[in-house]
XYZ file of C-alpha atoms in Angstrom:
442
model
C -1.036 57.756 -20.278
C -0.121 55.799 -23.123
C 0.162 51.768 -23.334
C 2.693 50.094 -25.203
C 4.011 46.424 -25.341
C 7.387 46.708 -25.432
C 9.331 50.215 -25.233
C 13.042 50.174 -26.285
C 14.659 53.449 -25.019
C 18.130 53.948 -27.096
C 17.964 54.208 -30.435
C 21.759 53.201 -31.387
C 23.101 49.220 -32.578
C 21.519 47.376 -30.013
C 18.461 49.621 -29.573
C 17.552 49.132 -33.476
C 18.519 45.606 -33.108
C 15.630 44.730 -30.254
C 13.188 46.688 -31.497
C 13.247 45.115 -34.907
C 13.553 41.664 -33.370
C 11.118 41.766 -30.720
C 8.485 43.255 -33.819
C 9.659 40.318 -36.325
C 7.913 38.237 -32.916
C 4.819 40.089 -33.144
C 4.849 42.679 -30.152
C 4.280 46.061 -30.526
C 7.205 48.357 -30.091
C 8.007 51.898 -29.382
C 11.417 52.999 -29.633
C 12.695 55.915 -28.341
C 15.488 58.325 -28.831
C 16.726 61.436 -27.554
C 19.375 62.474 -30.281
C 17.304 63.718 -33.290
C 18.355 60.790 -35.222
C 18.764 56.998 -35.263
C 22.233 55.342 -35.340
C 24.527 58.387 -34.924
C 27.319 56.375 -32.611
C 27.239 53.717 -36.177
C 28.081 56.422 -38.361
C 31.162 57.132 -36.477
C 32.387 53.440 -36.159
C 35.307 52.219 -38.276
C 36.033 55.544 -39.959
C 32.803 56.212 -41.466
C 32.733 52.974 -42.836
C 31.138 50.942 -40.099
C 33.365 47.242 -39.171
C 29.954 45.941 -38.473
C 31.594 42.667 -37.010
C 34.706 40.442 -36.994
C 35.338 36.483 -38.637
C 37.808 36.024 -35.936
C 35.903 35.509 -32.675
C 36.870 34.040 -29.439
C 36.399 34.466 -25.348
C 39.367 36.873 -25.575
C 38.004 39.304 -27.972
C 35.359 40.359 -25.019
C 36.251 41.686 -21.524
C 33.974 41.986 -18.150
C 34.209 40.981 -14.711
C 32.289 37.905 -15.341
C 35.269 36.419 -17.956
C 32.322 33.723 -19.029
C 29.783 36.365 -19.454
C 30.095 37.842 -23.113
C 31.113 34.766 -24.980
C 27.781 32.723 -23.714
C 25.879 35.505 -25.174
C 28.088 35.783 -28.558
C 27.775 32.620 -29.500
C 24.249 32.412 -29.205
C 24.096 34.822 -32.622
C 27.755 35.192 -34.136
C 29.139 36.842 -36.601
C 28.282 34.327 -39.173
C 24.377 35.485 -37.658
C 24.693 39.281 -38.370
C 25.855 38.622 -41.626
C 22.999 36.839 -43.082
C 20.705 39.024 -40.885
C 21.980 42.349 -42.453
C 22.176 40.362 -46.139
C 18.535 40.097 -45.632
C 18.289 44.053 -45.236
C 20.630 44.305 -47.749
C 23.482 44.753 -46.749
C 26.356 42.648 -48.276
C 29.692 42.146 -46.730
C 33.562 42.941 -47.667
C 35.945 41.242 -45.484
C 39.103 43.048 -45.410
C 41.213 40.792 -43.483
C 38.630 39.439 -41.228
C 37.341 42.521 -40.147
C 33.777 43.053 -42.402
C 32.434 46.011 -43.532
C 29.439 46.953 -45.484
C 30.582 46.590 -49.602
C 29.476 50.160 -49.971
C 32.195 51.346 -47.930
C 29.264 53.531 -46.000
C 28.006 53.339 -42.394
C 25.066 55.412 -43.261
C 23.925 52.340 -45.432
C 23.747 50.121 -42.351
C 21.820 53.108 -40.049
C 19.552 53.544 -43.564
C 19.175 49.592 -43.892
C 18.139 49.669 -40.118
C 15.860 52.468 -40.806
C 13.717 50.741 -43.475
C 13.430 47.519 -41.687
C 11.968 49.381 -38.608
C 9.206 51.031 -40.771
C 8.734 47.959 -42.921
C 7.977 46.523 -39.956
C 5.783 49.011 -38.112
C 7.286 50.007 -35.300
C 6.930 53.092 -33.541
C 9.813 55.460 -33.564
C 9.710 59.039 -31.788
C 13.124 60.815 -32.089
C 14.292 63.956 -30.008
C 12.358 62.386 -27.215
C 14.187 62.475 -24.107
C 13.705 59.814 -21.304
C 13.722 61.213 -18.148
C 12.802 58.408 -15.448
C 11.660 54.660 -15.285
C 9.922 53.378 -12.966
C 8.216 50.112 -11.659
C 4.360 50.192 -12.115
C 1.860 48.123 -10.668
C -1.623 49.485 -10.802
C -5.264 47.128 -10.638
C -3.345 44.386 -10.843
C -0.988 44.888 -13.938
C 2.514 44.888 -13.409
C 4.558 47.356 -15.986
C 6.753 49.962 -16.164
C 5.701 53.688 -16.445
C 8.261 55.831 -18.634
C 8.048 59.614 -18.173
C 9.616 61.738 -21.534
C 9.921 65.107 -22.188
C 6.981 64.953 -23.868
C 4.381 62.907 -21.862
C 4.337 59.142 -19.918
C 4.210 55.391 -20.577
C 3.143 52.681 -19.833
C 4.781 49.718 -21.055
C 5.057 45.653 -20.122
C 8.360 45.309 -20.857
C 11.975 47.818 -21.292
C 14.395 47.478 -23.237
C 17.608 49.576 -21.942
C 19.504 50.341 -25.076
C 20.710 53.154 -24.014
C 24.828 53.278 -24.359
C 27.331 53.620 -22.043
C 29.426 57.156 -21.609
C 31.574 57.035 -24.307
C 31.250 59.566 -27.066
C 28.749 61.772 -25.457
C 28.076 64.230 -28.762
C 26.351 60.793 -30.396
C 24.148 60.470 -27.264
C 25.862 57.936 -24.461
C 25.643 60.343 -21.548
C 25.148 57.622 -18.794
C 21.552 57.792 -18.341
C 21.066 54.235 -18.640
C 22.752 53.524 -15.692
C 20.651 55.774 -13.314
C 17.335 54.297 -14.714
C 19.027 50.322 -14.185
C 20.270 51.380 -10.957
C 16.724 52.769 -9.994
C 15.358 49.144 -11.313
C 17.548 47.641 -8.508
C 21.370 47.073 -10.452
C 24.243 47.679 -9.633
C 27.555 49.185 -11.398
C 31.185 48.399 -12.096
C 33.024 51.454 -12.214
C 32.264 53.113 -16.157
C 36.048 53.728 -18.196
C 36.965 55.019 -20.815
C 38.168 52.216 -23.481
C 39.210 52.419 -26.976
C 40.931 55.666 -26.494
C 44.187 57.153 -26.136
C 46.607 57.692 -23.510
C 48.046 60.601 -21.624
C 51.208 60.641 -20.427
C 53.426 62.627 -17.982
C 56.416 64.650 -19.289
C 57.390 67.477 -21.572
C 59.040 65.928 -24.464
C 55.616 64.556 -25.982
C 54.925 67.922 -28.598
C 58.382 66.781 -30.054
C 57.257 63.457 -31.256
C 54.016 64.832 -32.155
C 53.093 63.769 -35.595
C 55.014 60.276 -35.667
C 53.194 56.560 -37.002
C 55.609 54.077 -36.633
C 55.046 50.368 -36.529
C 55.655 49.395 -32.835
C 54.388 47.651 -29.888
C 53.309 48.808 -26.321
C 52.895 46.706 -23.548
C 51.166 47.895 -20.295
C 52.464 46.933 -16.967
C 50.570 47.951 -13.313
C 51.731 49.442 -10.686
C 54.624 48.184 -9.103
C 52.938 49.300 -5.268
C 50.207 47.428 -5.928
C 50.655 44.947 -3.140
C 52.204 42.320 -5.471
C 49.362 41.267 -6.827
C 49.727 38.977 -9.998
C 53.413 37.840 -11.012
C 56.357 40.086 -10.954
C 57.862 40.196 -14.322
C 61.551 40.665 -14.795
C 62.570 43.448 -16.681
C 63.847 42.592 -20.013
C 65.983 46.329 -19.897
C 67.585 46.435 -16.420
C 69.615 49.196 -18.173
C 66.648 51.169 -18.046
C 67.073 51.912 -14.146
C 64.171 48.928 -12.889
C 64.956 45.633 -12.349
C 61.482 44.454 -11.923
C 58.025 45.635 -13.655
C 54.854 45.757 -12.207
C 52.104 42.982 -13.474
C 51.850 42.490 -16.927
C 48.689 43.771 -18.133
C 48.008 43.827 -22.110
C 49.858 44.078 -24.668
C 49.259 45.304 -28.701
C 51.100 46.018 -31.703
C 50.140 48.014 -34.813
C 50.480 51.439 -36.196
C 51.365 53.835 -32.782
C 50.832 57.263 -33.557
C 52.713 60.038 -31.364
C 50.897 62.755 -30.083
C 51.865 66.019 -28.647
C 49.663 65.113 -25.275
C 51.025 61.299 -25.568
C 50.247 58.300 -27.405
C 47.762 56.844 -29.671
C 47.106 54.097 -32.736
C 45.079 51.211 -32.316
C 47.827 49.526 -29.985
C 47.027 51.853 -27.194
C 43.326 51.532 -28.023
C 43.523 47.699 -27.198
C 45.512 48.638 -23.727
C 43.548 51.421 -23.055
C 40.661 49.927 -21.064
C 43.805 48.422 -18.361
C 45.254 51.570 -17.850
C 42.271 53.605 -17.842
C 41.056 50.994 -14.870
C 44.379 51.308 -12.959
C 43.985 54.734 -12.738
C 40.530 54.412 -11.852
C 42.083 52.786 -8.651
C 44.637 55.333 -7.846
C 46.984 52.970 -9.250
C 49.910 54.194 -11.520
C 50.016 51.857 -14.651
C 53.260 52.069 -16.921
C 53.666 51.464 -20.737
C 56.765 50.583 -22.518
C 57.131 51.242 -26.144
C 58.784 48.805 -28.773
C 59.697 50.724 -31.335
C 61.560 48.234 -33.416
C 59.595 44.826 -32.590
C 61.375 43.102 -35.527
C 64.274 43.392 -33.609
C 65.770 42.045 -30.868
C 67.691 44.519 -28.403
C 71.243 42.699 -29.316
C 70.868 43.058 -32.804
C 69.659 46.673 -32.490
C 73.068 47.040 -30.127
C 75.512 44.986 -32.425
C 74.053 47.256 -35.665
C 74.309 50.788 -33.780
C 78.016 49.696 -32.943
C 78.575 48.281 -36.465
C 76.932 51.637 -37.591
C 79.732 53.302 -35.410
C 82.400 51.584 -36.194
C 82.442 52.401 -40.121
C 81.522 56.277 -39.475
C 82.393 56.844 -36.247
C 82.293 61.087 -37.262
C 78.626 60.772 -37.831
C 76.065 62.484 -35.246
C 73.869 60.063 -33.065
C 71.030 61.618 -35.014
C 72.241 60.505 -38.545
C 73.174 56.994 -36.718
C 69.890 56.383 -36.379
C 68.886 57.273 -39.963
C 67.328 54.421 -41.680
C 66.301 52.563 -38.478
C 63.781 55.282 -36.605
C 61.625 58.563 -38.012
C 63.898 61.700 -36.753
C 61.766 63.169 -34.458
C 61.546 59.596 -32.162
C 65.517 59.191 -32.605
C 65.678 62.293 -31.122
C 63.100 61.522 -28.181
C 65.028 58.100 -27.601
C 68.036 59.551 -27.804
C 67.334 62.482 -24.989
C 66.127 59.572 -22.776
C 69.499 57.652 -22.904
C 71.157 60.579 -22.139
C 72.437 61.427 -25.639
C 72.865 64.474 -27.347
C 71.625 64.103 -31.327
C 74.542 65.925 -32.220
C 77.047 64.154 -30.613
C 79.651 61.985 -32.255
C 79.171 58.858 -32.819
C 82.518 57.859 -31.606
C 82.813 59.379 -28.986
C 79.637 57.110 -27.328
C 81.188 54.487 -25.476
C 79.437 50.898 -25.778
C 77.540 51.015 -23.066
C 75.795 53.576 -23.656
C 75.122 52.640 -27.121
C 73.486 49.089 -25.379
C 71.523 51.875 -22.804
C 70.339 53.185 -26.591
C 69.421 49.889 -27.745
C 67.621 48.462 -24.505
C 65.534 52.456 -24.857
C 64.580 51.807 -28.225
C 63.076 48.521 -27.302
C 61.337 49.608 -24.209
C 60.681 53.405 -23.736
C 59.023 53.888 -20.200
C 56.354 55.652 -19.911
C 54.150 56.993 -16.978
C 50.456 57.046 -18.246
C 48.504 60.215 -16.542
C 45.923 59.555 -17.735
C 43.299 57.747 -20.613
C 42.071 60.466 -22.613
C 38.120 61.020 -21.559
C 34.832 59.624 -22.460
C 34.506 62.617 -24.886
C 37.172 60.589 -27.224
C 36.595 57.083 -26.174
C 35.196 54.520 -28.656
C 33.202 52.531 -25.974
C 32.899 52.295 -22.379
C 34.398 49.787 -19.739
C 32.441 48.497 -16.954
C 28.614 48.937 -16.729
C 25.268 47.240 -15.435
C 27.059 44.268 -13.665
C 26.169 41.265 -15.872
C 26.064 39.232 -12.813
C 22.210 40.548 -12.562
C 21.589 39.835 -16.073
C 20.005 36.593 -17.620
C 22.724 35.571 -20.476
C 20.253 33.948 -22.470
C 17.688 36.314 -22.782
C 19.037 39.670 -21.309
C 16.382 39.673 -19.130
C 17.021 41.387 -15.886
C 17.521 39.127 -12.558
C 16.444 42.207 -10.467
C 13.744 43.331 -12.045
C 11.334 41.202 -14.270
C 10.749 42.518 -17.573
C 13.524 44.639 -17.964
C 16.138 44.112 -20.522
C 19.427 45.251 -20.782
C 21.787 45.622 -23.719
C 25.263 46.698 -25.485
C 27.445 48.943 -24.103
C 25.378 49.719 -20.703
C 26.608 46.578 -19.851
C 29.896 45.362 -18.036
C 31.107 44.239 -21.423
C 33.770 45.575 -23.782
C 35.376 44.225 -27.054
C 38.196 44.746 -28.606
C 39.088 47.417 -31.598
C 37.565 45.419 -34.546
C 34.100 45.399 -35.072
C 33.829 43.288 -31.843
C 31.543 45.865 -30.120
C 29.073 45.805 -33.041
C 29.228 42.242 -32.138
C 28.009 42.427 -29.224
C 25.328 45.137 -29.916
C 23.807 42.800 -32.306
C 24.393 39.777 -30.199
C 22.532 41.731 -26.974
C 19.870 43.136 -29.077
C 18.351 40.178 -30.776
C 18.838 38.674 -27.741
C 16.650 40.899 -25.759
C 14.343 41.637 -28.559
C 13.281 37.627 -28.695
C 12.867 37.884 -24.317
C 11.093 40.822 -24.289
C 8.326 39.208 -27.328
C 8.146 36.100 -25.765
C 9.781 34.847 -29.482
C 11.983 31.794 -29.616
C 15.634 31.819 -30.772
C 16.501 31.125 -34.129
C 19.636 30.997 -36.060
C 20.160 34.200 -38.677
C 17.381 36.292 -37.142
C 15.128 35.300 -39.572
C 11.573 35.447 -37.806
């Protein structure tokens, strides 16, 4: 059986990012990683382009159970951090907004970056090397961990668990992490999908199917759920509810329509809510703005103006100008409007019923599209049980725990990058015995 110092198992972000970190302190490092490749959930992120990280950071950016959690451990290496520690690999940044990419416009150059510092540096890296159990060891005296592959066991001093949550199984995240923590003594919050889109009930989805428009969704829980939270009032009573359930998120960017429901990187920010109502056999709802630069009155006032000087016009061509056909027509069927109908012969009413649709569409979420096209998971090792300083394990001494098998999630934006980095160095400093320092330069 084979001794090691430090084994990282998980060779994604955070993986890569302990292994170099804890080697940079001196201790020797195997990494492992089943997928036949380093860095294939990176190659996916922003595009193909990697958002590596984000210039606009704050508590809010970062979700978990423990609200104090993720920004203690964030600020300890920001953004302003993996910048200068990826400059030093090379890699320079373009900011596009805030939102920073690599200035070749590549992920693969972070992944190859990452690749040459870990054999600059000397660690060991076995690929297509599957781990199937860790356990506690404690044998003449020396406390360890034994770590049993497809290929043959270690022995190591201290783990790093690196190894991804469920999301986007076909890049490696199939959960295992979780079974080896909760062997080590963890526990779990519930694993969601996040970053993903949303499926909802009806049949009218496949004829919006194809739409972008620039819109807003806000997410709202179930109105059975014992009145938890604050009842907000319905700003459509027209609509058929007086009340709404609790507010939950809310986003607004380019929504995309899709013939199974909705999508865009709106519904990716709400995604993680609903996908965790459901997870409760709770029935979250999601209204759709689809003219936020509008207010409902003004959208009422110009339909009747609209009306008014071509009153012979369909419904369909009324809304010409203001809406892509195929949503009129979806917004128009859900006020109870034919898109052939005359305009005149809609009575005001009605034509405020139109207006208060357009600004709020209801809509019953089934479901959050699965793990298979999630970005990132929700929920995780319970960070409770987790040192934030070091991301040492409070269960189990000498294990370390980071990125996404943790209760943490961030935000579409390069905010889960963020955190992979921020987890990583983190844990690759605790498992060496190294000290903190600013930039990662050790």
């Amino acid at each position: 059986m084979r001794s090691v110092q430090v084994i990282v198992i998980g060779g994604g972000a955070s993986g890569m990012m302990a292994a170099i970190t804890a080697r940079r302190c001196g201790a020797g490092v195997l990494l492992l990683e089943k997928k036949e490749n380093l860095g294939k959930k990176i190659l996916a992120t922003g595009n193909g382009k990697c958002n590596f990280t984000n210039t606009m950071q704050s508590p809010e950016c970062y979700f978990s159970s423990r609200k104090d959690f993720p920004w203690s451990v964030v600020k300890k290496f920001n953004w302003q951090d993996s910048v200068s520690w990826f400059q030093e690999i090379g890699i320079l940044p373009r900011d596009r907004d805030g939102y920073l990419y690599p200035l070749s416009g590549q992920a693969a150059s972070v992944v190859h970056a990452l690749e040459r510092e870990l054999r600059r540096l000397g660690v060991q890296v076995h690929t297509g090397e599957e781990v199937l159990a860790v356990q506690r060891h404690n044998k003449n005296g020396a406390k360890g961990f034994a770590v049993t592959t497809d290929r043959g066991e270690y022995l190591a001093g201290k783990i790093v668990l690196s190894t991804g949550g469920m999301a986007s199984p076909v890049h490696g995240s199939t959960g295992d992490g979780y079974r080896f923590a909760q062997g080590l003594g963890h526990h779990l919050s519930a694993p969601v999908p996040a970053l993903t889109s949303l499926v909802l009930e009806g049949n009218f989805m496949k004829a919006w199917s194809g739409v972008r428009i620039q819109g807003k969704v806000s997410l709202y829980g179930d109105l059975k759920d014992g009145g938890r939270g604050q009842l907000q009032k319905d700003v459509s009573k027209k609509e058929g509810s007086s009340r709404k359930g609790k507010f939950l998120a809310a986003a607004r960017g380019e929504i995309q329509m899709v013939s199974y429901g909705i999508s865009g990187i709106p519904v990716f920010q709400v995604s993680r809510f609903a996908a965790r109502e459901l997870e409760r056999d709770r029935k979250p709802v999601l209204y759709l703005d689809s003219l936020p630069d509008y207010g409902e009155e003004w959208i009422a006032a110009e339909l009747l103006r609209r009306r008014q000087r071509d009153g012979m016009q369909s419904m369909g061509d009324l809304l010409e100008g203001m809406l892509p056909d195929k949503l009129a027509g979806v917004l128009l069927r859900q006020s109870g409007i034919k898109t052939a109908a005359a305009a005149e012969g809609i009575s005001k009413e009605r034509i405020e019923k139109l207006a208060a649709v357009i600004k709020g569409m209801r809509l019953s979420v089934k479901a959050a599209s699965g793990f298979e096209k999630a970005q990132v998971t929700a929920g995780g090792v319970c960070v409770d049980e987790v040192d934030p300083d070091t991301m040492e394990s409070l269960c189990c001494r000498g294990l370390y725990l980071t990125g996404e098998l943790l209760d943490v999630d961030g935000t579409c934006g390069g905010y889960n990058l963020q955190w992979a980095w921020a987890t990583g160095y983190l844990a690759g400093i605790g498992c060496s015995g190294g000290r903190l320092q600013k930039g990662g330069r050790l």
